[in-house]
PDB file of C-alpha atoms in Angstrom:
ATOM      1  CA  MET A   1      12.694 -22.373   7.122  1.00  0.00           C
ATOM      2  CA  LYS A   2      13.335 -22.393   3.371  1.00  0.00           C
ATOM      3  CA  GLY A   3       9.634 -22.228   2.535  1.00  0.00           C
ATOM      4  CA  VAL A   4       8.928 -19.204   4.719  1.00  0.00           C
ATOM      5  CA  MET A   5      10.451 -16.475   2.555  1.00  0.00           C
ATOM      6  CA  PRO A   6       8.563 -17.263  -0.668  1.00  0.00           C
ATOM      7  CA  ILE A   7       5.258 -17.376   1.202  1.00  0.00           C
ATOM      8  CA  MET A   8       6.014 -14.060   2.901  1.00  0.00           C
ATOM      9  CA  ALA A   9       7.048 -12.557  -0.433  1.00  0.00           C
ATOM     10  CA  VAL A  10       3.776 -13.665  -2.028  1.00  0.00           C
ATOM     11  CA  GLU A  11       1.758 -12.248   0.874  1.00  0.00           C
ATOM     12  CA  SER A  12       3.699  -8.987   0.625  1.00  0.00           C
ATOM     13  CA  GLU A  13       3.028  -8.775  -3.117  1.00  0.00           C
ATOM     14  CA  GLY A  14      -0.668  -9.172  -2.436  1.00  0.00           C
ATOM     15  CA  ALA A  15      -0.526  -6.416   0.183  1.00  0.00           C
ATOM     16  CA  LEU A  16       1.385  -4.113  -2.166  1.00  0.00           C
ATOM     17  CA  GLU A  17      -1.187  -4.690  -4.899  1.00  0.00           C
ATOM     18  CA  ARG A  18      -3.998  -3.995  -2.443  1.00  0.00           C
ATOM     19  CA  ILE A  19      -2.339  -0.697  -1.501  1.00  0.00           C
ATOM     20  CA  ARG A  20      -1.970   0.275  -5.168  1.00  0.00           C
ATOM     21  CA  GLN A  21      -5.582  -0.575  -5.936  1.00  0.00           C
ATOM     22  CA  GLU A  22      -6.959   1.304  -2.926  1.00  0.00           C
ATOM     23  CA  LEU A  23      -4.880   4.401  -3.690  1.00  0.00           C
ATOM     24  CA  ILE A  24      -5.969   4.328  -7.327  1.00  0.00           C
ATOM     25  CA  SER A  25      -9.583   3.948  -6.203  1.00  0.00           C
ATOM     26  CA  ILE A  26      -9.313   6.996  -3.924  1.00  0.00           C
ATOM     27  CA  ARG A  27      -7.955   9.068  -6.821  1.00  0.00           C
ATOM     28  CA  GLU A  28     -10.589   7.797  -9.279  1.00  0.00           C
ATOM     29  CA  GLN A  29     -13.296   8.953  -6.863  1.00  0.00           C
ATOM     30  CA  GLY A  30     -11.830  12.441  -7.152  1.00  0.00           C
ATOM     31  CA  ASN A  31     -10.494  12.522  -3.610  1.00  0.00           C
ATOM     32  CA  LYS A  32      -7.067  13.565  -2.448  1.00  0.00           C
ATOM     33  CA  ILE A  33      -4.953  10.884  -0.800  1.00  0.00           C
ATOM     34  CA  THR A  34      -4.355  11.978   2.773  1.00  0.00           C
ATOM     35  CA  GLU A  35      -1.730  10.970   5.292  1.00  0.00           C
ATOM     36  CA  ARG A  36      -4.541   9.289   7.185  1.00  0.00           C
ATOM     37  CA  ASP A  37      -5.269   7.090   4.144  1.00  0.00           C
ATOM     38  CA  LEU A  38      -1.608   6.106   3.947  1.00  0.00           C
ATOM     39  CA  LEU A  39      -1.404   5.309   7.659  1.00  0.00           C
ATOM     40  CA  ARG A  40      -4.628   3.280   7.469  1.00  0.00           C
ATOM     41  CA  LEU A  41      -3.307   1.203   4.572  1.00  0.00           C
ATOM     42  CA  SER A  42      -0.020   0.661   6.382  1.00  0.00           C
ATOM     43  CA  ALA A  43      -1.850  -0.595   9.469  1.00  0.00           C
ATOM     44  CA  LEU A  44      -4.259  -2.795   7.493  1.00  0.00           C
ATOM     45  CA  THR A  45      -1.589  -4.461   5.391  1.00  0.00           C
ATOM     46  CA  GLY A  46       1.354  -4.515   7.795  1.00  0.00           C
ATOM     47  CA  ILE A  47       3.493  -2.764   5.178  1.00  0.00           C
ATOM     48  CA  GLU A  48       5.754   0.013   6.472  1.00  0.00           C
ATOM     49  CA  TYR A  49       4.455   3.554   6.061  1.00  0.00           C
ATOM     50  CA  SER A  50       7.528   4.574   4.031  1.00  0.00           C
ATOM     51  CA  ILE A  51       6.742   1.878   1.461  1.00  0.00           C
ATOM     52  CA  VAL A  52       3.089   2.936   1.290  1.00  0.00           C
ATOM     53  CA  LEU A  53       4.256   6.525   0.758  1.00  0.00           C
ATOM     54  CA  ARG A  54       6.597   5.394  -2.029  1.00  0.00           C
ATOM     55  CA  ILE A  55       3.724   3.564  -3.760  1.00  0.00           C
ATOM     56  CA  GLU A  56       1.581   6.695  -3.509  1.00  0.00           C
ATOM     57  CA  LYS A  57       4.323   8.738  -5.172  1.00  0.00           C
ATOM     58  CA  GLU A  58       4.652   6.124  -7.940  1.00  0.00           C
ATOM     59  CA  ILE A  59       0.979   6.337  -8.892  1.00  0.00           C
ATOM     60  CA  SER A  60       0.717  10.124  -8.676  1.00  0.00           C
TER      61      SER A  60
END
């Protein structure tokens, strides 16, 4: 099971970057980021809502 954690970490990094990029894209389009957007990204990426919310606060 040694190889599982690095692979999961890499997949999580990709998901976190996807969340960042999508949130930035929403803002660049002049739209407000809604709770619905955050919940959608959480569901799509499998990343907990609280983490998605933290990322949103980082980029705002």
